[in-house]
Short mmCIF file of C-alpha atoms in Angstrom, two decimals:
data_model
loop_
_atom_site.label_atom_id
_atom_site.label_comp_id
_atom_site.label_asym_id
_atom_site.label_seq_id
_atom_site.Cartn_x
_atom_site.Cartn_y
_atom_site.Cartn_z
CA UNK A 1 -46.17 -48.85 58.03
CA UNK A 2 -48.54 -48.65 60.99
CA UNK A 3 -51.47 -46.91 59.30
CA UNK A 4 -51.36 -48.78 55.98
CA UNK A 5 -50.08 -52.22 56.94
CA UNK A 6 -50.68 -52.38 60.69
CA UNK A 7 -46.96 -52.92 61.33
CA UNK A 8 -46.41 -52.44 65.09
CA UNK A 9 -44.55 -49.25 66.00
CA UNK A 10 -42.72 -51.13 68.76
CA UNK A 11 -41.32 -53.59 66.20
CA UNK A 12 -40.21 -50.67 64.02
CA UNK A 13 -38.36 -49.25 67.03
CA UNK A 14 -36.78 -52.63 67.78
CA UNK A 15 -35.53 -53.20 64.22
CA UNK A 16 -34.26 -49.62 63.99
CA UNK A 17 -32.37 -50.01 67.27
CA UNK A 18 -30.62 -53.12 65.92
CA UNK A 19 -29.38 -51.08 62.97
CA UNK A 20 -28.40 -48.08 65.12
CA UNK A 21 -31.11 -45.99 63.47
CA UNK A 22 -33.14 -43.37 65.28
CA UNK A 23 -36.94 -43.29 65.29
CA UNK A 24 -38.89 -40.04 65.58
CA UNK A 25 -41.34 -41.12 68.29
CA UNK A 26 -42.71 -37.59 68.72
CA UNK A 27 -43.26 -37.31 64.97
CA UNK A 28 -45.06 -40.65 64.94
CA UNK A 29 -47.33 -39.57 67.76
CA UNK A 30 -48.00 -36.24 66.02
CA UNK A 31 -48.98 -38.02 62.80
CA UNK A 32 -51.21 -40.41 64.76
CA UNK A 33 -53.00 -37.45 66.36
CA UNK A 34 -53.45 -35.85 62.93
CA UNK A 35 -54.86 -39.12 61.60
CA UNK A 36 -57.32 -39.31 64.50
CA UNK A 37 -58.39 -35.73 63.76
CA UNK A 38 -58.95 -36.57 60.10
CA UNK A 39 -61.00 -39.56 61.17
CA UNK A 40 -63.19 -37.34 63.35
CA UNK A 41 -63.64 -34.89 60.47
CA UNK A 42 -64.82 -37.70 58.20
CA UNK A 43 -67.00 -39.38 60.84
CA UNK A 44 -70.28 -38.86 59.00
CA UNK A 45 -68.87 -40.09 55.72
CA UNK A 46 -67.24 -43.07 57.42
CA UNK A 47 -70.51 -44.04 59.12
CA UNK A 48 -72.30 -44.03 55.78
CA UNK A 49 -69.55 -46.09 54.17
CA UNK A 50 -69.40 -48.46 57.13
CA UNK A 51 -73.16 -49.03 56.89
CA UNK A 52 -72.85 -49.77 53.17
CA UNK A 53 -69.95 -52.16 53.71
CA UNK A 54 -71.70 -53.85 56.64
CA UNK A 55 -74.97 -54.39 54.81
CA UNK A 56 -73.44 -55.68 51.57
CA UNK A 57 -72.15 -59.18 51.02
CA UNK A 58 -70.22 -60.57 48.07
CA UNK A 59 -70.07 -64.26 47.28
CA UNK A 60 -66.57 -65.30 46.21
CA UNK A 61 -66.70 -67.83 43.37
CA UNK A 62 -63.08 -67.47 42.33
CA UNK A 63 -61.77 -70.85 43.42
CA UNK A 64 -63.58 -72.72 40.68
CA UNK A 65 -65.03 -70.06 38.34
CA UNK A 66 -62.35 -67.61 37.28
CA UNK A 67 -61.04 -68.87 33.95
CA UNK A 68 -64.19 -67.74 32.15
CA UNK A 69 -65.93 -64.33 32.47
CA UNK A 70 -68.67 -64.34 35.12
CA UNK A 71 -71.85 -62.28 35.18
CA UNK A 72 -72.81 -60.42 38.35
CA UNK A 73 -75.10 -57.72 39.70
CA UNK A 74 -73.68 -54.34 40.72
CA UNK A 75 -74.73 -53.65 44.31
CA UNK A 76 -73.04 -50.30 44.95
CA UNK A 77 -69.97 -48.14 44.46
CA UNK A 78 -67.90 -46.75 47.32
CA UNK A 79 -65.26 -44.03 47.36
CA UNK A 80 -62.62 -44.30 50.08
CA UNK A 81 -60.03 -41.54 50.00
CA UNK A 82 -59.14 -41.04 46.35
CA UNK A 83 -60.07 -44.58 45.30
CA UNK A 84 -63.35 -45.82 43.91
CA UNK A 85 -64.55 -49.41 44.33
CA UNK A 86 -67.38 -51.43 42.82
CA UNK A 87 -69.22 -54.05 44.87
CA UNK A 88 -71.05 -56.96 43.22
CA UNK A 89 -73.27 -59.72 44.54
CA UNK A 90 -70.68 -62.31 43.47
CA UNK A 91 -67.19 -62.21 42.00
CA UNK A 92 -64.38 -64.43 40.71
CA UNK A 93 -61.85 -61.79 41.86
CA UNK A 94 -59.71 -62.85 44.84
CA UNK A 95 -59.44 -60.11 47.48
CA UNK A 96 -56.01 -59.30 48.92
CA UNK A 97 -55.51 -61.49 51.96
CA UNK A 98 -53.02 -63.80 53.65
CA UNK A 99 -50.11 -62.02 52.00
CA UNK A 100 -51.45 -62.68 48.49
CA UNK A 101 -52.06 -59.74 46.17
CA UNK A 102 -55.62 -59.06 45.06
CA UNK A 103 -56.76 -59.97 41.56
CA UNK A 104 -56.74 -57.53 38.64
CA UNK A 105 -58.74 -57.62 35.42
CA UNK A 106 -61.73 -55.80 33.97
CA UNK A 107 -65.49 -55.51 34.12
CA UNK A 108 -67.65 -54.92 31.05
CA UNK A 109 -71.25 -53.71 30.95
CA UNK A 110 -73.80 -52.62 28.40
CA UNK A 111 -71.72 -54.51 25.79
CA UNK A 112 -69.27 -51.74 24.81
CA UNK A 113 -68.18 -50.30 28.16
CA UNK A 114 -65.12 -51.70 29.92
CA UNK A 115 -63.61 -50.67 33.26
CA UNK A 116 -60.13 -51.69 34.41
CA UNK A 117 -59.81 -53.29 37.86
CA UNK A 118 -56.36 -52.68 39.39
CA UNK A 119 -56.82 -54.30 42.82
CA UNK A 120 -59.30 -56.22 44.91
CA UNK A 121 -59.74 -55.92 48.69
CA UNK A 122 -62.20 -57.14 51.31
CA UNK A 123 -64.14 -55.06 53.83
CA UNK A 124 -66.28 -57.15 56.19
CA UNK A 125 -68.35 -59.40 53.91
CA UNK A 126 -68.02 -57.15 50.85
CA UNK A 127 -65.37 -57.57 48.15
CA UNK A 128 -64.30 -54.24 46.66
CA UNK A 129 -63.00 -53.93 43.09
CA UNK A 130 -60.75 -50.88 42.68
CA UNK A 131 -61.07 -48.88 39.45
CA UNK A 132 -58.10 -47.17 37.83
CA UNK A 133 -58.22 -43.39 37.27
CA UNK A 134 -59.56 -43.54 33.71
CA UNK A 135 -62.19 -46.12 34.63
CA UNK A 136 -63.28 -44.02 37.62
CA UNK A 137 -63.82 -40.97 35.43
CA UNK A 138 -65.79 -42.97 32.86
CA UNK A 139 -67.89 -44.67 35.55
CA UNK A 140 -69.01 -41.41 37.17
CA UNK A 141 -69.74 -39.81 33.79
CA UNK A 142 -72.16 -42.63 33.03
CA UNK A 143 -73.55 -42.61 36.57
CA UNK A 144 -74.33 -38.89 36.29
CA UNK A 145 -76.29 -39.65 33.12
CA UNK A 146 -78.00 -42.59 34.85
CA UNK A 147 -76.60 -44.72 32.06
CA UNK A 148 -75.14 -47.64 34.03
CA UNK A 149 -76.78 -50.61 32.34
CA UNK A 150 -75.99 -54.27 32.82
CA UNK A 151 -75.31 -57.03 32.43
CA UNK A 152 -72.00 -56.77 34.30
CA UNK A 153 -69.33 -59.29 33.31
CA UNK A 154 -66.21 -59.76 35.45
CA UNK A 155 -63.01 -61.12 33.89
CA UNK A 156 -59.94 -62.00 35.97
CA UNK A 157 -56.55 -61.37 34.36
CA UNK A 158 -55.18 -64.92 34.17
CA UNK A 159 -51.63 -63.66 33.57
CA UNK A 160 -51.77 -62.15 37.05
CA UNK A 161 -53.82 -64.80 38.85
CA UNK A 162 -51.86 -67.85 37.65
CA UNK A 163 -48.41 -66.69 38.84
CA UNK A 164 -49.95 -65.54 42.13
CA UNK A 165 -51.42 -69.02 42.61
CA UNK A 166 -48.12 -70.62 41.62
CA UNK A 167 -46.23 -68.48 44.12
CA UNK A 168 -48.74 -69.14 46.89
CA UNK A 169 -48.39 -72.91 46.56
CA UNK A 170 -44.61 -72.46 46.33
CA UNK A 171 -44.75 -70.52 49.61
CA UNK A 172 -46.37 -73.53 51.31
CA UNK A 173 -43.64 -75.80 49.89
CA UNK A 174 -40.96 -73.38 51.10
CA UNK A 175 -42.47 -73.40 54.59
CA UNK A 176 -42.40 -77.21 54.58
CA UNK A 177 -38.82 -77.30 53.29
CA UNK A 178 -37.69 -74.84 55.98
CA UNK A 179 -39.22 -76.97 58.72
CA UNK A 180 -37.56 -80.05 57.24
CA UNK A 181 -34.10 -78.45 56.98
CA UNK A 182 -34.09 -76.14 60.03
CA UNK A 183 -36.55 -77.83 62.37
CA UNK A 184 -40.22 -77.57 63.28
CA UNK A 185 -39.52 -74.56 65.54
CA UNK A 186 -39.59 -72.44 62.37
CA UNK A 187 -42.68 -70.25 62.54
CA UNK A 188 -44.15 -68.12 59.78
CA UNK A 189 -44.06 -64.40 60.61
CA UNK A 190 -45.45 -63.03 57.37
CA UNK A 191 -45.44 -63.38 53.60
CA UNK A 192 -45.88 -61.38 50.42
CA UNK A 193 -47.12 -63.16 47.32
CA UNK A 194 -47.37 -61.40 43.96
CA UNK A 195 -47.20 -62.29 40.29
CA UNK A 196 -43.51 -61.31 40.32
CA UNK A 197 -42.35 -63.54 43.16
CA UNK A 198 -42.67 -64.27 46.85
CA UNK A 199 -41.10 -63.38 50.18
CA UNK A 200 -41.44 -65.40 53.36
CA UNK A 201 -40.62 -64.14 56.87
CA UNK A 202 -39.99 -66.69 59.60
CA UNK A 203 -38.49 -67.04 63.05
CA UNK A 204 -35.06 -68.68 63.26
CA UNK A 205 -32.39 -67.51 65.74
CA UNK A 206 -29.34 -68.90 63.92
CA UNK A 207 -27.52 -67.99 60.73
CA UNK A 208 -28.38 -69.93 57.57
CA UNK A 209 -25.36 -71.01 55.56
CA UNK A 210 -25.28 -71.44 51.75
CA UNK A 211 -25.41 -75.24 51.95
CA UNK A 212 -28.64 -75.08 53.96
CA UNK A 213 -30.16 -72.69 51.42
CA UNK A 214 -29.15 -75.08 48.65
CA UNK A 215 -30.86 -77.96 50.48
CA UNK A 216 -34.02 -75.88 51.02
CA UNK A 217 -34.19 -74.95 47.34
CA UNK A 218 -33.50 -78.56 46.28
CA UNK A 219 -36.24 -79.85 48.59
CA UNK A 220 -38.76 -77.40 47.11
CA UNK A 221 -37.87 -78.48 43.57
CA UNK A 222 -38.11 -82.16 44.53
CA UNK A 223 -41.63 -81.46 45.83
CA UNK A 224 -42.41 -79.78 42.51
CA UNK A 225 -41.02 -82.64 40.41
CA UNK A 226 -43.10 -85.08 42.48
CA UNK A 227 -46.21 -83.85 40.62
CA UNK A 228 -48.17 -84.10 43.86
CA UNK A 229 -51.81 -82.96 43.90
CA UNK A 230 -52.88 -79.96 45.98
CA UNK A 231 -56.04 -80.83 47.91
CA UNK A 232 -58.62 -78.45 49.39
CA UNK A 233 -61.12 -79.16 52.15
CA UNK A 234 -63.60 -77.04 54.09
CA UNK A 235 -64.19 -78.11 57.67
CA UNK A 236 -65.18 -76.81 61.07
CA UNK A 237 -62.53 -75.41 63.38
CA UNK A 238 -62.82 -78.33 65.79
CA UNK A 239 -62.20 -80.76 62.93
CA UNK A 240 -58.79 -79.34 62.04
CA UNK A 241 -56.13 -82.02 62.65
CA UNK A 242 -53.36 -81.23 65.11
CA UNK A 243 -50.75 -81.66 62.35
CA UNK A 244 -52.20 -78.75 60.39
CA UNK A 245 -50.30 -75.45 60.62
CA UNK A 246 -52.65 -72.67 61.65
CA UNK A 247 -53.05 -69.61 63.81
CA UNK A 248 -56.62 -69.30 65.01
CA UNK A 249 -57.61 -65.66 65.26
CA UNK A 250 -60.41 -63.35 64.16
CA UNK A 251 -59.70 -63.84 60.47
CA UNK A 252 -61.11 -67.37 60.58
CA UNK A 253 -64.84 -68.02 60.66
CA UNK A 254 -66.59 -71.14 61.89
CA UNK A 255 -65.60 -72.86 58.66
CA UNK A 256 -61.97 -73.01 57.58
CA UNK A 257 -60.22 -74.09 54.38
CA UNK A 258 -57.39 -76.59 54.67
CA UNK A 259 -54.79 -76.95 51.91
CA UNK A 260 -52.94 -80.28 51.89
CA UNK A 261 -50.09 -81.52 49.71
CA UNK A 262 -49.28 -85.22 49.99
CA UNK A 263 -46.31 -87.10 48.59
CA UNK A 264 -46.56 -90.17 46.36
CA UNK A 265 -46.30 -92.43 49.42
CA UNK A 266 -49.23 -90.69 51.10
CA UNK A 267 -47.13 -88.75 53.59
CA UNK A 268 -48.15 -85.15 54.22
CA UNK A 269 -45.62 -82.69 52.78
CA UNK A 270 -47.59 -79.58 53.72
CA UNK A 271 -50.87 -78.93 55.48
CA UNK A 272 -52.02 -75.41 56.34
CA UNK A 273 -55.20 -73.43 56.80
CA UNK A 274 -55.30 -71.00 53.89
CA UNK A 275 -57.90 -69.03 51.98
CA UNK A 276 -55.60 -68.16 49.08
CA UNK A 277 -55.59 -69.42 45.52
CA UNK A 278 -53.35 -72.32 44.54
CA UNK A 279 -52.40 -74.55 41.63
CA UNK A 280 -53.93 -78.02 41.30
CA UNK A 281 -50.60 -79.85 41.29
CA UNK A 282 -47.06 -78.99 42.41
CA UNK A 283 -45.62 -79.57 38.93
CA UNK A 284 -47.50 -76.47 37.71
CA UNK A 285 -44.92 -74.41 39.64
CA UNK A 286 -42.24 -75.52 37.18
CA UNK A 287 -39.11 -74.46 39.04
CA UNK A 288 -38.26 -72.70 42.31
CA UNK A 289 -35.24 -70.44 42.88
CA UNK A 290 -34.19 -68.57 46.04
CA UNK A 291 -32.87 -65.11 45.17
CA UNK A 292 -31.98 -63.89 48.67
CA UNK A 293 -31.96 -64.73 52.36
CA UNK A 294 -31.45 -61.99 54.93
CA UNK A 295 -32.04 -61.14 58.56
CA UNK A 296 -34.71 -58.45 59.04
CA UNK A 297 -34.75 -58.43 62.83
CA UNK A 298 -33.66 -60.29 65.92
CA UNK A 299 -34.29 -63.94 65.13
CA UNK A 300 -36.36 -63.11 62.04
CA UNK A 301 -35.25 -64.14 58.55
CA UNK A 302 -36.67 -63.33 55.12
CA UNK A 303 -36.32 -65.51 52.04
CA UNK A 304 -37.24 -64.14 48.62
CA UNK A 305 -37.80 -66.44 45.67
CA UNK A 306 -39.06 -66.64 42.09
CA UNK A 307 -40.79 -69.46 40.25
CA UNK A 308 -41.89 -70.64 36.84
CA UNK A 309 -41.20 -68.35 33.90
CA UNK A 310 -39.53 -65.74 36.13
CA UNK A 311 -37.02 -68.31 37.36
CA UNK A 312 -36.42 -69.59 33.82
CA UNK A 313 -35.84 -66.01 32.61
CA UNK A 314 -33.34 -65.55 35.44
CA UNK A 315 -31.49 -68.73 34.44
CA UNK A 316 -31.47 -67.70 30.77
CA UNK A 317 -29.98 -64.30 31.65
CA UNK A 318 -27.41 -65.98 33.88
CA UNK A 319 -26.51 -68.42 31.10
CA UNK A 320 -26.14 -65.52 28.65
CA UNK A 321 -23.80 -63.66 31.01
CA UNK A 322 -21.73 -66.82 31.60
CA UNK A 323 -21.49 -67.41 27.84
CA UNK A 324 -20.30 -63.83 27.32
CA UNK A 325 -17.74 -64.24 30.09
CA UNK A 326 -16.46 -67.48 28.56
CA UNK A 327 -16.07 -65.79 25.18
CA UNK A 328 -14.30 -62.75 26.62
CA UNK A 329 -11.88 -64.90 28.62
CA UNK A 330 -11.60 -67.66 26.00
CA UNK A 331 -12.06 -70.39 28.59
CA UNK A 332 -14.90 -72.58 29.92
CA UNK A 333 -16.73 -71.68 33.12
CA UNK A 334 -15.07 -74.46 35.12
CA UNK A 335 -11.63 -72.92 34.64
CA UNK A 336 -12.48 -69.26 35.32
CA UNK A 337 -12.20 -69.49 39.12
CA UNK A 338 -8.74 -71.09 39.00
CA UNK A 339 -7.61 -68.55 36.40
CA UNK A 340 -8.85 -65.70 38.58
CA UNK A 341 -6.95 -66.99 41.62
CA UNK A 342 -3.81 -67.32 39.50
CA UNK A 343 -4.28 -63.77 38.25
CA UNK A 344 -4.55 -62.47 41.81
CA UNK A 345 -1.24 -64.12 42.72
CA UNK A 346 0.38 -62.66 39.61
CA UNK A 347 -0.96 -59.22 40.46
CA UNK A 348 0.52 -59.41 43.95
CA UNK A 349 3.88 -60.51 42.53
CA UNK A 350 3.66 -57.79 39.89
CA UNK A 351 3.13 -55.14 42.53
CA UNK A 352 6.26 -56.25 44.36
CA UNK A 353 8.18 -56.46 41.09
CA UNK A 354 7.19 -52.96 40.01
CA UNK A 355 8.19 -51.49 43.33
CA UNK A 356 11.59 -53.19 43.05
CA UNK A 357 11.86 -52.02 39.43
CA UNK A 358 11.19 -48.48 40.57
CA UNK A 359 14.05 -48.67 43.04
CA UNK A 360 16.34 -50.41 40.51
CA UNK A 361 15.93 -47.51 38.08
CA UNK A 362 17.30 -45.01 40.55
CA UNK A 363 13.98 -44.37 42.27
CA UNK A 364 14.36 -42.60 45.54
CA UNK A 365 12.24 -40.82 48.09
CA UNK A 366 13.39 -37.22 47.91
CA UNK A 367 11.17 -35.71 50.55
CA UNK A 368 8.45 -36.66 53.00
CA UNK A 369 6.14 -34.45 55.04
CA UNK A 370 2.88 -34.43 56.97
CA UNK A 371 0.30 -31.67 56.69
CA UNK A 372 -3.29 -31.48 57.94
CA UNK A 373 -3.13 -35.13 58.92
CA UNK A 374 -2.05 -36.23 55.43
CA UNK A 375 1.22 -37.97 54.61
CA UNK A 376 3.02 -36.60 51.51
CA UNK A 377 5.77 -38.42 49.57
CA UNK A 378 7.90 -37.02 46.73
CA UNK A 379 9.54 -39.75 44.62
CA UNK A 380 11.82 -39.45 41.61
CA UNK A 381 13.11 -42.12 39.20
CA UNK A 382 15.57 -41.76 36.35
CA UNK A 383 15.04 -42.94 32.78
CA UNK A 384 12.03 -45.26 33.14
CA UNK A 385 9.04 -45.67 30.85
CA UNK A 386 6.26 -43.36 32.17
CA UNK A 387 3.58 -46.06 31.90
CA UNK A 388 5.69 -48.53 33.87
CA UNK A 389 6.51 -45.79 36.37
CA UNK A 390 2.82 -44.98 36.85
CA UNK A 391 2.06 -48.65 37.54
CA UNK A 392 5.02 -48.84 39.90
CA UNK A 393 3.73 -45.85 41.83
CA UNK A 394 0.29 -47.46 42.11
CA UNK A 395 1.89 -50.67 43.33
CA UNK A 396 3.92 -48.70 45.85
CA UNK A 397 0.78 -47.02 47.15
CA UNK A 398 -0.95 -50.39 47.35
CA UNK A 399 1.80 -51.64 49.64
CA UNK A 400 1.86 -48.39 51.63
CA UNK A 401 -1.79 -47.43 52.35
CA UNK A 402 -0.64 -44.86 54.92
CA UNK A 403 0.54 -42.55 52.10
CA UNK A 404 -2.10 -39.99 51.08
CA UNK A 405 -0.31 -37.90 48.43
CA UNK A 406 2.44 -39.20 46.15
CA UNK A 407 4.30 -36.94 43.73
CA UNK A 408 6.37 -38.85 41.17
CA UNK A 409 8.61 -37.83 38.28
CA UNK A 410 10.64 -39.61 35.59
CA UNK A 411 12.66 -38.45 32.59
CA UNK A 412 12.60 -39.79 29.04
CA UNK A 413 15.65 -41.42 27.46
CA UNK A 414 17.01 -38.11 26.20
CA UNK A 415 16.44 -36.37 29.52
CA UNK A 416 14.79 -33.30 27.98
CA UNK A 417 11.19 -34.00 29.03
CA UNK A 418 10.03 -34.96 32.50
CA UNK A 419 6.69 -36.65 33.20
CA UNK A 420 5.17 -35.75 36.56
CA UNK A 421 2.50 -37.86 38.27
CA UNK A 422 0.32 -37.15 41.27
CA UNK A 423 -1.74 -39.69 43.20
CA UNK A 424 -4.24 -38.66 45.90
CA UNK A 425 -6.08 -40.92 48.35
CA UNK A 426 -9.77 -40.54 49.15
CA UNK A 427 -8.78 -39.01 52.49
CA UNK A 428 -6.75 -36.36 50.66
CA UNK A 429 -9.59 -35.66 48.22
CA UNK A 430 -12.00 -35.26 51.14
CA UNK A 431 -9.70 -32.56 52.54
CA UNK A 432 -9.57 -30.68 49.26
CA UNK A 433 -6.29 -32.02 47.86
CA UNK A 434 -7.20 -33.10 44.31
CA UNK A 435 -4.67 -34.44 41.84
CA UNK A 436 -6.13 -32.71 38.78
CA UNK A 437 -6.08 -29.23 40.30
CA UNK A 438 -2.62 -29.66 41.86
CA UNK A 439 -1.06 -30.90 38.59
CA UNK A 440 -2.63 -28.03 36.63
CA UNK A 441 -1.08 -25.55 39.06
CA UNK A 442 2.36 -27.20 38.86
CA UNK A 443 2.23 -27.41 35.04
CA UNK A 444 1.29 -23.72 34.84
CA UNK A 445 4.37 -22.78 36.87
CA UNK A 446 6.43 -24.80 34.38
CA UNK A 447 4.77 -23.09 31.37
CA UNK A 448 3.00 -26.31 30.44
CA UNK A 449 -0.41 -27.94 30.74
CA UNK A 450 -1.68 -30.99 32.55
CA UNK A 451 -4.74 -32.45 34.21
CA UNK A 452 -6.59 -35.55 35.27
CA UNK A 453 -9.01 -36.84 37.85
CA UNK A 454 -9.17 -36.07 41.58
CA UNK A 455 -7.26 -39.28 42.41
CA UNK A 456 -4.70 -39.25 39.56
CA UNK A 457 -3.26 -36.63 37.19
CA UNK A 458 -0.11 -36.05 35.14
CA UNK A 459 1.76 -33.53 33.01
CA UNK A 460 4.91 -33.31 30.89
CA UNK A 461 7.29 -30.38 31.38
CA UNK A 462 10.68 -29.24 30.12
CA UNK A 463 13.67 -30.37 32.18
CA UNK A 464 14.83 -26.84 33.00
CA UNK A 465 11.42 -25.77 34.32
CA UNK A 466 11.09 -29.05 36.19
CA UNK A 467 14.38 -28.53 38.05
CA UNK A 468 13.32 -25.01 38.98
CA UNK A 469 10.00 -25.97 40.59
CA UNK A 470 10.25 -29.66 41.55
CA UNK A 471 12.15 -29.00 44.75
CA UNK A 472 9.52 -26.60 46.09
CA UNK A 473 6.51 -28.90 45.87
CA UNK A 474 6.51 -30.00 49.51
CA UNK A 475 7.96 -26.78 50.88
#
């Protein structure tokens, strides 16, 4: 977290402490020392790379010129760790920044050669295009033959860029909706914007109830349905209006880019400094759906959301599951909740009824004992259907959670065969008392067979053998 993402170690300790987790501080320090040693070992290489990355500059043309392939000049290639990057004089590829994922796509050269770009990052003024493993191998094969011929044509994968832009604009709308619903004290703490969805971290010391989340989602969708234009403006730092949300730090140069979304009445819905890519109008987002809201630290919340086709796919899947549920239950969605509550009441009444039925059929507790902290019960009923008896035993256990092991037995109508049941709680199983093994042992003593799972097992034995061994179970 610290080395790759710059996540403060102190914040890791704080979050871990809240969750009663331990943090290996000595291990962290040891790894940091090892990293410093590796850095010293690679000093010469790093100096060379740093000089290359300091001297080179890439012009980003990806705000306006990314839909069509763009020609560029290859300036250099750089290997950092196990990754190889290409640097061009200009590029339509957006470099990972501001929480937004870098562009992917491909670069073609000498007509028939194509290299796959799997990520784009920025180092100083240079934009680095990361090659995948196969492209890296092909690139160095041609480089060794001095066969790297232009022209170089860069093509951004629109099926990655468009949803990233959609989700970035949606993140701005979410920020605005949060401030509207929860108050202007809400402050952005971080974000992650990909083609799959978005997450937004923000400061808020109170819990957020479902009705507030519903209002936030509804506000975002109302902004989307407003078909409001997204406006972009470059201006000097001292020209930034006080209403604009920003955090001036080293990442901003003398010129900044302001992204503004205004409502139909001219009021500002959202206004932030941002270098990311966005859609031209809010209606391009389509639909916005919050998938989760959770606390990730003291006073820090995280909302995750999906948009556009991802949200529609989610709704379609949800609709399919609801339709299946309606078919299986033979009732419309609006009646399922009431039916479920009714079923719960019936189940409670059924449990009481079965326990009474057990007693009415001559059920009686023959013996009770405690061993190794487990409570054992031996129960016998006369002439009751085994299936009903099993359910009655389960109901009895449900009403008596302090019982860990329940032996039960019932005879058939003729009295010649006895069915024996054994129920074991999770506490009993944890201490090695498993229903399947115990029933097998009892059945073997009765010259019969039986079995089952750790929590429930049964067997059927002859009456004579049953009478001989039943009384010794809890001895």
